[in-house]
Amino acid sequence: MTTPTYNRVSLPSNDNVNPYVFCVDLNGQWFAQKGKMIAYYGQIRFESLSAGPLDALVAANFHSPLYARDWIVAQGQGKLLLADRGFDVNSYDLTDGNLTIRAGNLLAFEPGLDLKQSIIPGFLTLIGTGRFIAASNGPVHFVEPPVRVDPQALLGWADCPSPCHHYDHSYVRGVLGTAGSLLGIRGTSGEEHQFDFTGEGTVLMQSSEVVRDTETVLRDLEGQIGMLGAGGLQRLQHFIAQRLAVERD
Amino acid sequence: MLAVDLMGETIRALNGSMVAYDGQMTFKRQGITGGEGLRGALRRRVAGEGMTLMEVTGHGTVYLAHEAAEVTLIPLQGDTLYVESESLLALDAGLRTGVQFVGLRGMSSGQGLATTKVEGHGMVAILSDGPAVALEVVPGEPLQVDPHAYVAHRGQLQQDFVTDVNWRTVLGQGSGESVQFRYQGHGVVYVQPAERGGGVLEI
Amino acid sequence: MPAFSPINSKMLQAPVGPGRELYSRRGAMLAYVGQVYFEPTVTAGAGIGGALGRAMAGEHVPMMRVTGQGTVMFGYGGLDVTVIDLQGDTLYVEADRLLVHDASLQSGTMFLGEQGGLAGVIRGQVTGQGLFTTTLTGHGSVAVLSHGGVIELPITPQRPVHVDPQAYVAHRGNVQNRLSTSLGLRDLIGRGSGEAFQLELSGQGTVYVQASEKKI
């Protein structure tokens, strides 16, 4: 029952050490999300994306200004151990493919892949050929469309069209029946909103996690405010004032 | 979860960690000295680290657990294990415990200024958030560790901060791994797949 | 009648159809296929009496009724899920541990420790434990939540089991229970070993214990 002791040589090469720890055999550069490294052997340097010598790499592979501050580049030679909140960790190989994943659950990816922001807030899309590492609360469960998934249980999707929002009829009726659309009316079953997947592809699910999404949503909204003119900004200000008044009651 | 079969022996276990037992068991809080004598207690007071062990004696099976943490068993054969006191689930009564001051490491990992030292011959059960990974350190092959993932270590190890030039340039821009420990020498370091929060050196 | 099928340690899948309805914790649906409806319910199949008992017990875990035709996946908060199949017997489980159960099961409420008499009741309140439990009786499946998974400990007349009330998840069988104080520890309350109160289960049955002192 005693745990095996690993050293630099005996640690697995680009494989799981256990279901919760992944070992990257680094020989060059990887993008890694901050705070996910737990230990390493060897000569490895961590640089922020703004470091001058990384300009070409970032220009070629990293296209998410929203999340740029959450990421670093690990470069050098060695064994790098990655983990995240004790979640299950898995590696995925993409071959000329695309996969979209919850931003907070992506731990690291090879520069062969391109990172872009998904249209769905809080998600990132990887395109190209290469390997990436992602965490999930419990093992990943793969399902095929058609399926409707609770937003907190959605880990990502591959090859299928982006999902749309699905609202239960009772919820829609509530919105129509009252002046509540503005007031952020809440449903009663707790299950009135899902992501609806159709078409060919694979949906990745996890046990629902308490998603610390406020920050992401805020960043997404702030990013979109740039598109508004003065008239739009005034209308938004009016809307926010009304919502604030309701929240204070 | 750890199941311990007792036939009249005594173990020491983390206060409140009993989840179930059958047979006859008694639980006794350790005195303020925690079996370390007055000097140990005084050092703990200074260090702000509470002694958190109780004595369990009886005939039967006692089940120990804490916050769904994983349990790793470490057999000690005369060597010394250093572990945060909250991560110490149980140990053979024959093992000696003491206090080791750790300076800045404790502060940066959100722990107290002192760590618990366990010495002697016997079994120690430590807790980790997810299964602990044991990483060997040999001369010429140092190991770098995120302080928040550190759980325990054993052997003859020197610990320092990673402070190369590159490191200082990343500091302040917040690389997320801005403080690291480097272990050199001969020994084993135990790390966990989750990071505890609350450290003062978090940047 | 197919039972709940576990997907992994934290998720399960259950069919829904005519004559096969479910009660589940609100917000515990992870995904579904087909036409499935979720509506809030107060009684969760327990009738008004049961609902009152639940309210008195301070068990306000909102439940919903799941109907329609399809397959539903359940899980909650990343907690571990354990499926227990009942064949006419009764499961005693704390309401906040319930993830989902067949609507065919009869639901009720009882107070754990009542065999311990008034002293048991008072002790239960001293420890701040909500030891009112939900009972489920009949033929069907129940899924319970735990922090870190559960172990099943057999209870036999020769071997009663003592459980930390906070680690207790559920039990079944012909079992007597009472709250007891650990030997010689009553004078240490407040600064004791942390094990001053235990739930003693004796008789013939099974108790489910989680690897944590954490309530849900």
XYZ file of C-alpha atoms in Angstrom:
668
model
C 0.000 0.000 0.000
C 3.031 2.275 0.069
C 3.254 4.566 -2.944
C 6.007 4.027 -5.516
C 8.853 6.539 -5.467
C 9.602 8.193 -8.802
C 12.715 9.947 -10.024
C 13.435 11.915 -13.196
C 14.079 8.745 -15.199
C 11.290 6.550 -13.834
C 8.546 9.190 -14.140
C 6.309 8.383 -17.113
C 7.006 10.238 -20.335
C 3.987 12.292 -21.492
C 1.627 10.115 -19.516
C -0.332 10.057 -16.274
C 1.529 9.373 -13.015
C -1.862 8.650 -11.454
C -5.365 9.770 -12.501
C -4.722 13.244 -11.060
C -1.128 14.016 -12.086
C 0.301 14.227 -15.621
C 3.999 14.229 -16.451
C 5.142 16.237 -19.486
C 8.532 15.165 -20.886
C 9.540 18.671 -21.869
C 11.993 19.182 -24.683
C 11.264 22.605 -26.094
C 8.202 24.725 -25.346
C 4.704 24.142 -23.980
C 1.983 26.612 -23.104
C 0.800 26.077 -19.501
C -1.882 27.697 -17.396
C -0.496 29.465 -14.329
C -0.553 27.633 -11.037
C -0.940 24.106 -12.459
C 2.723 23.059 -12.093
C 3.264 21.076 -8.892
C 6.902 19.976 -9.349
C 9.652 19.496 -11.928
C 13.088 18.022 -12.533
C 15.561 19.525 -14.977
C 16.279 22.912 -16.497
C 12.894 24.508 -17.074
C 12.144 28.226 -17.284
C 8.711 29.780 -17.035
C 8.145 32.976 -19.016
C 5.120 35.209 -19.156
C 3.606 35.591 -22.625
C 4.749 39.195 -22.749
C 8.423 38.166 -22.623
C 10.064 39.586 -25.756
C 11.649 36.405 -27.138
C 8.245 34.692 -27.130
C 6.662 37.178 -29.542
C 6.785 34.906 -32.574
C 5.450 31.882 -30.666
C 2.568 33.818 -29.138
C 1.732 35.441 -32.482
C 1.575 32.014 -34.130
C -0.326 29.985 -31.514
C -2.058 32.095 -28.885
C -5.098 34.098 -29.936
C -6.964 34.723 -26.717
C -6.330 38.183 -25.288
C -9.010 37.474 -22.684
C -6.957 34.681 -21.094
C -3.422 35.819 -21.991
C -2.623 36.752 -18.396
C -3.521 33.265 -17.166
C -0.874 31.572 -19.293
C 2.889 31.132 -19.318
C 5.361 29.273 -21.515
C 7.484 26.513 -19.995
C 10.702 25.954 -21.915
C 13.743 23.760 -21.494
C 14.411 20.110 -20.788
C 12.980 18.070 -17.961
C 9.993 16.320 -16.441
C 7.133 18.677 -15.565
C 4.290 17.509 -13.272
C 0.873 19.130 -13.804
C -2.221 18.885 -11.600
C -5.369 20.893 -10.927
C -7.491 20.960 -7.734
C -7.240 17.167 -7.408
C -9.362 16.799 -10.537
C -8.918 13.929 -12.986
C -6.321 14.876 -15.608
C -6.212 13.502 -19.147
C -4.196 14.126 -22.290
C -5.834 14.423 -25.688
C -4.225 14.117 -29.111
C -5.670 16.179 -31.937
C -4.815 15.387 -35.545
C -5.834 18.231 -37.789
C -8.882 18.594 -35.548
C -10.656 21.033 -33.300
C -11.897 20.752 -29.761
C -13.514 23.324 -27.501
C -12.997 23.107 -23.746
C -13.886 24.994 -20.565
C -11.139 27.631 -20.196
C -10.371 26.954 -16.545
C -9.915 23.215 -17.164
C -7.243 23.476 -19.868
C -3.855 22.925 -18.198
C -1.344 22.926 -21.036
C -0.910 22.472 -24.790
C 1.803 21.948 -27.381
C 2.606 24.803 -29.735
C 1.442 22.617 -32.652
C -2.049 23.651 -31.583
C -3.641 27.053 -32.049
C -5.623 28.510 -29.145
C -8.662 30.677 -29.898
C -11.627 31.941 -27.893
C -14.886 30.106 -28.432
C -18.087 31.961 -29.241
C -19.512 30.402 -26.056
C -18.233 32.518 -23.138
C -15.819 30.731 -20.831
C -14.627 28.229 -23.431
C -11.452 27.988 -25.529
C -11.005 26.224 -28.880
C -7.864 24.308 -29.870
C -7.238 23.805 -33.573
C -4.536 21.824 -35.384
C -2.307 18.876 -34.549
C -0.788 18.231 -31.163
C -1.407 17.263 -27.567
C -3.142 19.072 -24.743
C -3.855 18.314 -21.074
C -7.208 19.022 -19.433
C -8.789 18.481 -16.012
C -12.309 17.301 -15.179
C -14.239 16.845 -11.959
C -14.383 13.054 -11.990
C -13.600 11.061 -15.134
C -14.662 12.479 -18.498
C -17.855 11.033 -19.942
C -18.266 11.110 -23.739
C -21.749 11.380 -25.241
C -23.023 11.800 -28.780
C -25.659 14.309 -29.842
C -28.557 14.778 -29.657
C -28.182 15.631 -25.975
C -28.961 18.550 -23.665
C -26.295 19.266 -21.041
C -26.369 21.324 -17.860
C -23.956 24.256 -18.369
C -21.927 23.343 -15.255
C -21.506 19.735 -16.375
C -20.278 20.680 -19.858
C -16.521 20.150 -20.226
C -16.275 20.637 -23.969
C -17.100 19.313 -27.417
C -15.316 18.154 -30.563
C -16.234 18.205 -34.226
C -19.888 19.052 -33.658
C -21.561 22.397 -34.307
C -21.503 24.858 -31.413
C -24.407 24.335 -29.014
C -27.410 26.582 -28.633
C -29.274 27.527 -25.472
C -32.351 25.487 -24.602
C -34.947 26.790 -22.153
C -37.836 24.784 -20.745
C -41.257 25.914 -21.880
C -42.363 26.819 -18.368
C -39.442 29.198 -18.142
C -40.267 30.832 -21.487
C -43.905 31.141 -20.366
C -42.758 32.861 -17.190
C -40.781 35.394 -19.164
C -43.705 36.077 -21.532
C -46.293 36.222 -18.788
C -44.705 38.825 -16.576
C -42.597 41.891 -16.966
C -39.877 39.700 -15.578
C -37.578 39.505 -18.560
C -35.647 42.465 -17.246
C -35.595 41.253 -13.704
C -33.662 38.087 -14.335
C -36.589 35.839 -13.491
C -35.483 32.574 -11.909
C -37.014 29.261 -12.751
C -38.139 26.878 -10.084
C -36.841 23.441 -10.938
C -33.245 24.584 -11.274
C -33.103 22.807 -14.620
C -34.688 25.284 -17.004
C -31.562 26.009 -19.016
C -29.299 23.606 -20.934
C -26.872 23.605 -23.810
C -28.490 21.772 -26.721
C -26.176 19.756 -29.004
C -27.244 18.434 -32.398
C -25.370 17.043 -35.403
C -22.324 14.790 -35.600
C -19.561 14.908 -33.026
C -18.664 14.204 -29.425
C -19.659 16.037 -26.242
C -17.391 15.861 -23.166
C -19.134 15.860 -19.789
C -17.975 15.954 -16.172
C -19.729 15.861 -12.833
C -20.935 19.403 -12.260
C -18.371 21.666 -10.680
C -18.994 24.939 -8.961
C -17.734 27.060 -11.782
C -15.914 30.159 -10.737
C -17.193 31.816 -13.857
C -18.051 35.316 -12.681
C -14.595 36.521 -13.590
C -14.777 34.929 -17.044
C -18.241 36.260 -17.772
C -17.207 39.730 -16.664
C -14.142 39.625 -18.866
C -16.239 38.464 -21.806
C -18.782 41.245 -21.293
C -16.110 43.875 -20.919
C -14.553 42.642 -24.132
C -17.858 43.114 -25.954
C -18.597 46.567 -24.601
C -15.930 47.819 -26.978
C -18.331 47.157 -29.842
C -20.936 49.619 -28.549
C -21.286 53.289 -29.489
C -22.411 56.107 -27.196
C -26.119 55.310 -27.705
C -25.597 51.652 -26.878
C -23.542 52.487 -23.815
C -26.300 54.774 -22.503
C -28.906 52.084 -22.985
C -26.674 49.573 -21.204
C -26.144 52.006 -18.357
C -29.911 52.424 -18.021
C -30.388 48.640 -17.999
C -27.689 48.123 -15.373
C -29.190 50.868 -13.179
C -32.579 49.106 -13.292
C -31.036 45.749 -12.448
C -29.073 47.282 -9.576
C -32.264 48.800 -8.184
C -33.937 45.381 -8.276
C -30.944 43.644 -6.673
C -30.945 46.161 -3.805
C -34.582 45.443 -2.938
C -9.824 6.148 4.497
C -7.518 4.177 6.777
C -8.609 1.021 8.618
C -6.488 0.136 11.628
C -6.869 -3.249 13.357
C -5.981 -2.943 17.016
C -5.413 -5.809 19.443
C -4.670 -3.859 22.551
C -2.096 -1.569 20.953
C -2.179 2.207 20.987
C -1.878 4.538 18.016
C -1.910 8.292 17.771
C -4.369 9.853 15.331
C -5.548 13.282 14.200
C -8.237 14.692 16.522
C -11.713 14.092 15.136
C -10.544 11.751 12.387
C -12.465 8.667 13.635
C -15.358 8.021 11.239
C -16.339 4.567 12.535
C -15.183 1.648 14.668
C -16.274 -1.729 15.874
C -15.145 -3.535 18.992
C -14.003 -1.700 22.088
C -12.114 1.553 21.622
C -11.168 4.426 23.852
C -10.117 7.821 22.626
C -7.935 10.007 24.761
C -6.874 13.515 24.093
C -3.175 14.034 24.468
C -1.981 16.431 27.093
C -0.833 19.854 26.123
C 2.661 18.525 25.681
C 1.587 16.052 23.008
C 4.060 13.508 24.271
C 6.977 15.761 23.537
C 7.623 17.055 26.998
C 7.267 20.625 28.129
C 9.951 21.884 25.814
C 8.033 20.606 22.785
C 4.847 22.301 23.970
C 6.616 25.595 24.501
C 8.111 25.466 21.058
C 4.684 24.801 19.609
C 3.206 27.763 21.418
C 5.896 29.946 19.954
C 5.426 28.455 16.530
C 1.636 28.756 16.557
C 1.184 25.118 15.663
C -1.430 23.284 17.683
C -0.886 19.704 18.738
C -3.704 17.838 17.091
C -3.307 14.190 18.041
C -5.417 11.866 20.192
C -4.578 8.400 21.504
C -6.675 5.452 20.347
C -6.506 2.149 22.254
C -8.636 -0.979 22.062
C -9.612 -4.223 20.389
C -11.293 -4.028 16.996
C -11.078 -1.950 13.845
C -11.033 1.830 13.787
C -11.632 3.748 10.547
C -9.834 7.075 10.208
C -10.411 9.762 7.559
C -10.313 13.506 7.158
C -12.115 15.620 4.542
C -12.036 12.813 1.972
C -8.275 13.207 1.735
C -6.137 10.418 0.336
C -4.021 8.446 2.787
C -0.395 7.503 2.095
C 1.461 5.076 4.351
C 5.134 5.753 4.968
C 7.221 3.156 6.842
C 9.998 4.794 8.831
C 13.128 2.786 9.567
C 15.039 5.064 11.833
C 14.837 8.039 9.461
C 12.969 11.315 9.877
C 9.797 12.528 8.194
C 8.836 16.215 8.087
C 5.108 16.862 7.631
C 2.625 19.664 8.279
C 0.713 18.764 11.416
C -2.671 18.985 9.670
C -1.454 16.385 7.189
C -0.566 13.837 9.861
C -3.454 11.338 10.137
C -2.021 8.581 12.328
C 1.199 7.054 13.569
C 2.451 4.167 15.641
C 2.625 5.166 19.289
C 6.314 4.212 19.355
C 7.291 7.020 16.980
C 8.608 10.285 18.404
C 7.192 13.615 17.265
C 8.792 17.005 17.558
C 8.777 20.460 16.083
C 10.945 21.677 13.264
C 11.085 25.351 12.383
C 10.909 25.878 8.671
C 11.231 29.630 8.279
C 9.672 31.095 5.192
C 8.471 27.834 3.720
C 5.631 27.545 6.170
C 4.462 31.062 5.481
C 4.415 30.725 1.744
C 2.488 27.471 1.776
C -0.230 28.805 4.040
C 0.946 26.739 6.998
C 2.368 27.683 10.335
C 5.996 28.505 10.904
C 6.777 25.042 12.188
C 6.357 21.582 10.830
C 6.052 18.265 12.668
C 9.064 15.974 12.762
C 8.424 12.223 13.115
C 11.313 9.915 14.002
C 11.858 6.268 14.843
C 10.707 2.874 13.584
C 7.069 2.430 12.584
C 4.275 3.398 10.199
C 3.065 6.946 9.537
C -0.151 7.745 7.636
C -0.213 11.146 5.970
C -3.103 12.984 4.303
C -3.050 14.656 0.919
C -5.632 16.296 -1.317
C -5.569 13.570 -3.971
C -3.011 10.753 -3.900
C 0.486 11.890 -2.978
C 3.305 11.384 -5.478
C 6.699 10.469 -4.015
C 9.620 12.101 -5.846
C 13.203 11.086 -5.201
C 16.008 13.590 -4.853
C 19.604 12.489 -5.473
C 22.772 14.592 -5.508
C 23.082 16.465 -8.796
C 19.356 16.127 -9.587
C 17.488 18.780 -7.610
C 13.699 18.867 -7.507
C 11.631 22.048 -7.786
C 8.233 22.066 -6.034
C 5.267 24.419 -5.887
C 4.979 25.254 -2.147
C 1.203 24.840 -2.320
C 1.550 21.236 -3.512
C 4.180 20.261 -0.915
C 2.986 17.720 1.665
C 6.009 16.135 3.381
C 9.614 15.101 2.919
C 12.130 12.684 4.399
C 15.881 12.194 4.288
C 18.834 14.542 4.170
C 17.490 17.428 2.127
C 18.421 21.082 1.868
C 15.651 23.415 0.876
C 15.982 26.838 -0.726
C 14.078 29.201 -2.985
C 14.588 29.191 -6.697
C 16.052 32.612 -7.370
C 17.817 32.641 -10.704
C 17.960 35.802 -12.788
C 15.202 34.691 -15.100
C 13.065 34.018 -12.089
C 13.267 37.558 -10.830
C 12.186 38.946 -14.192
C 9.091 36.756 -14.138
C 8.342 37.789 -10.576
C 6.119 40.843 -10.533
C 4.581 39.899 -13.829
C 2.938 37.079 -11.964
C 3.865 33.848 -13.680
C 1.702 31.949 -11.198
C 4.652 29.791 -10.127
C 6.515 32.764 -8.799
C 7.864 31.099 -5.677
C 9.351 27.625 -5.826
C 11.295 25.471 -3.464
C 14.330 23.574 -4.574
C 15.293 20.401 -2.739
C 18.853 19.124 -2.992
C 20.610 16.229 -1.330
C 19.315 12.743 -0.695
C 15.697 12.015 0.114
C 12.060 11.877 -0.972
C 9.536 14.721 -1.353
C 5.766 14.057 -1.294
C 3.565 16.335 -3.415
C -0.222 16.389 -3.890
C -2.259 17.072 -7.071
C -4.052 20.080 -5.598
C -2.909 23.359 -4.220
C -3.853 24.707 -0.846
C -4.532 28.412 -0.695
C -3.846 31.136 1.781
C -0.098 31.598 1.494
C 1.322 35.069 2.043
C 3.779 34.867 -0.822
C 1.101 34.299 -3.440
C 1.636 36.720 -6.285
C -36.760 -3.036 -14.690
C -33.248 -1.676 -15.290
C -31.696 -0.056 -12.241
C -29.584 3.091 -12.171
C -26.339 2.521 -14.044
C -23.204 4.218 -12.757
C -21.198 6.081 -15.435
C -18.237 6.696 -13.165
C -17.674 7.433 -9.478
C -19.476 10.785 -9.737
C -22.176 10.316 -12.381
C -25.029 7.917 -13.069
C -27.631 7.373 -15.743
C -31.303 6.499 -15.242
C -34.110 5.770 -17.688
C -37.404 7.663 -17.443
C -40.641 6.516 -19.041
C -44.317 5.893 -18.403
C -44.633 4.274 -14.973
C -40.992 4.994 -14.243
C -40.669 8.404 -12.637
C -37.912 9.747 -10.435
C -37.446 12.177 -7.586
C -34.112 13.964 -7.663
C -32.313 16.713 -5.865
C -32.901 20.014 -7.646
C -30.017 21.089 -9.821
C -28.596 17.548 -9.981
C -29.446 16.878 -13.634
C -26.260 16.859 -15.693
C -27.688 16.005 -19.106
C -30.583 14.239 -20.779
C -31.647 12.663 -24.040
C -35.282 12.619 -25.162
C -38.325 14.478 -23.854
C -37.853 14.836 -20.120
C -39.586 17.260 -17.748
C -38.446 18.585 -14.388
C -40.888 20.104 -11.941
C -40.368 21.230 -8.369
C -42.045 19.239 -5.632
C -42.411 19.781 -1.929
C -43.573 16.374 -0.849
C -41.176 14.207 -2.905
C -43.635 11.338 -2.671
C -43.810 11.461 1.097
C -47.307 12.946 1.330
C -48.169 15.956 3.463
C -47.162 14.225 6.695
C -43.762 13.425 5.347
C -43.322 16.951 4.075
C -44.193 18.308 7.514
C -41.761 15.925 9.104
C -39.098 17.071 6.736
C -39.833 20.695 7.455
C -39.736 20.063 11.209
C -36.507 18.189 10.786
C -35.002 21.200 9.140
C -34.431 19.194 6.019
C -35.119 21.679 3.283
C -33.323 20.052 0.427
C -35.455 20.932 -2.578
C -36.450 17.982 -4.733
C -37.913 17.764 -8.219
C -40.064 15.228 -10.019
C -38.620 13.870 -13.240
C -41.061 12.576 -15.869
C -41.232 11.981 -19.610
C -39.461 9.580 -21.919
C -35.710 9.362 -22.176
C -32.462 8.986 -20.275
C -31.181 11.370 -17.606
C -27.666 11.714 -16.211
C -27.298 12.841 -12.597
C -24.466 14.111 -10.421
C -24.027 16.910 -7.909
C -21.225 19.252 -6.985
C -18.516 16.786 -7.954
C -19.487 14.569 -5.013
C -19.176 10.796 -5.129
C -22.280 8.809 -6.039
C -23.263 5.397 -4.642
C -26.241 3.392 -5.931
C -28.179 1.264 -3.435
C -30.859 -1.164 -4.639
C -33.763 -1.886 -2.296
C -35.715 -5.157 -2.413
C -38.602 -4.439 -0.114
C -36.470 -3.227 2.776
C -35.950 0.279 4.175
C -33.035 2.626 3.725
C -32.416 5.351 6.320
C -30.593 8.273 4.736
C -30.088 11.945 5.502
C -32.116 14.043 3.060
C -29.182 16.136 1.964
C -27.403 12.966 0.858
C -30.164 11.998 -1.597
C -29.256 12.461 -5.249
C -32.114 10.601 -6.955
C -34.501 7.744 -6.230
C -37.271 5.841 -7.958
C -40.670 7.429 -7.391
C -41.995 3.942 -6.612
C -40.239 4.045 -3.228
C -42.265 5.141 -0.199
C -40.676 8.107 1.529
C -40.947 9.136 5.194
C -39.064 10.762 8.070
C -37.756 9.508 11.399
C -35.445 10.676 14.107
C -32.184 8.855 14.614
C -31.252 8.226 18.197
C -34.841 8.039 19.424
C -34.171 4.682 21.027
C -31.692 6.511 23.193
C -34.573 8.291 24.928
C -34.688 11.944 25.807
C -31.008 12.047 26.619
C -30.285 10.927 23.074
C -32.424 13.701 21.648
C -30.751 16.349 23.736
C -27.334 15.078 22.856
C -28.268 15.200 19.184
C -29.086 18.859 19.536
C -25.947 19.567 21.502
C -23.801 18.241 18.708
C -25.701 20.349 16.199
C -26.319 17.320 14.031
C -29.518 17.139 12.037
C -30.123 13.518 12.861
C -33.589 13.430 11.365
C -33.373 11.065 8.458
C -35.466 10.241 5.454
C -36.703 6.666 5.066
C -37.217 5.007 1.697
C -39.073 1.699 1.538
C -39.967 -0.676 -1.284
C -38.475 -1.959 -4.498
C -36.242 0.390 -6.450
C -32.963 2.237 -6.611
C -31.532 5.081 -4.545
C -28.395 7.095 -5.276
C -26.680 8.816 -2.348
C -24.004 11.515 -2.303
C -20.835 11.396 -0.276
C -17.604 13.275 0.111
C -14.846 10.897 -0.938
C -16.955 7.774 -1.481
C -18.503 5.417 1.063
C -17.527 2.136 2.619
C -20.119 -0.439 3.655
C -19.644 -1.789 7.160
C -21.649 -4.867 8.179
C -23.503 -4.719 11.489
C -23.984 -8.041 13.282
C -25.341 -8.823 16.749
C -21.805 -9.640 17.859
C -20.264 -6.537 16.292
C -22.083 -3.242 16.748
C -20.550 -0.340 14.820
C -19.924 3.150 16.183
C -20.014 5.969 13.635
C -19.087 9.638 13.774
C -22.470 11.369 13.144
C -20.812 13.604 10.581
C -19.418 10.671 8.608
C -22.718 8.744 8.721
C -24.404 8.557 5.310
C -27.114 5.884 5.495
C -28.009 2.486 6.916
C -30.392 -0.399 6.243
C -31.549 -3.544 7.939
C -32.941 -4.433 11.345
C -30.783 -1.981 13.220
C -31.162 -0.200 16.545
C -29.418 3.093 16.905
C -28.580 5.376 19.752
C -26.316 8.301 20.353
C -23.642 7.496 22.846
C -20.796 9.330 24.430
C -17.422 7.769 24.253
C -16.156 6.088 27.386
C -14.903 8.558 29.911
C -15.105 11.468 27.548
C -18.198 13.314 28.700
C -16.164 15.575 30.943
C -13.980 16.520 28.034
C -16.713 18.029 25.868
C -15.563 21.191 24.254
C -11.914 20.416 24.473
C -11.979 16.704 23.877
C -10.653 14.399 21.263
C -13.361 15.450 18.827
C -15.079 12.073 19.175
C -17.319 12.821 22.128
C -20.546 11.714 20.395
C -21.012 8.592 18.380
C -23.927 6.932 16.672
C -24.066 3.341 17.886
C -25.690 0.913 15.449
C -26.483 -2.617 16.597
C -28.512 -5.534 15.246
C -28.287 -6.923 11.721
C -27.664 -4.709 8.701
C -25.299 -2.406 6.888
C -24.105 1.130 7.536
C -22.667 3.390 4.851
C -19.861 5.667 6.058
C -18.057 8.361 4.082
C -14.339 9.137 4.199
C -14.895 12.572 5.609
C -16.432 14.533 8.464
C -17.812 17.042 5.962
C -21.555 17.605 5.726
C -23.038 18.397 2.333
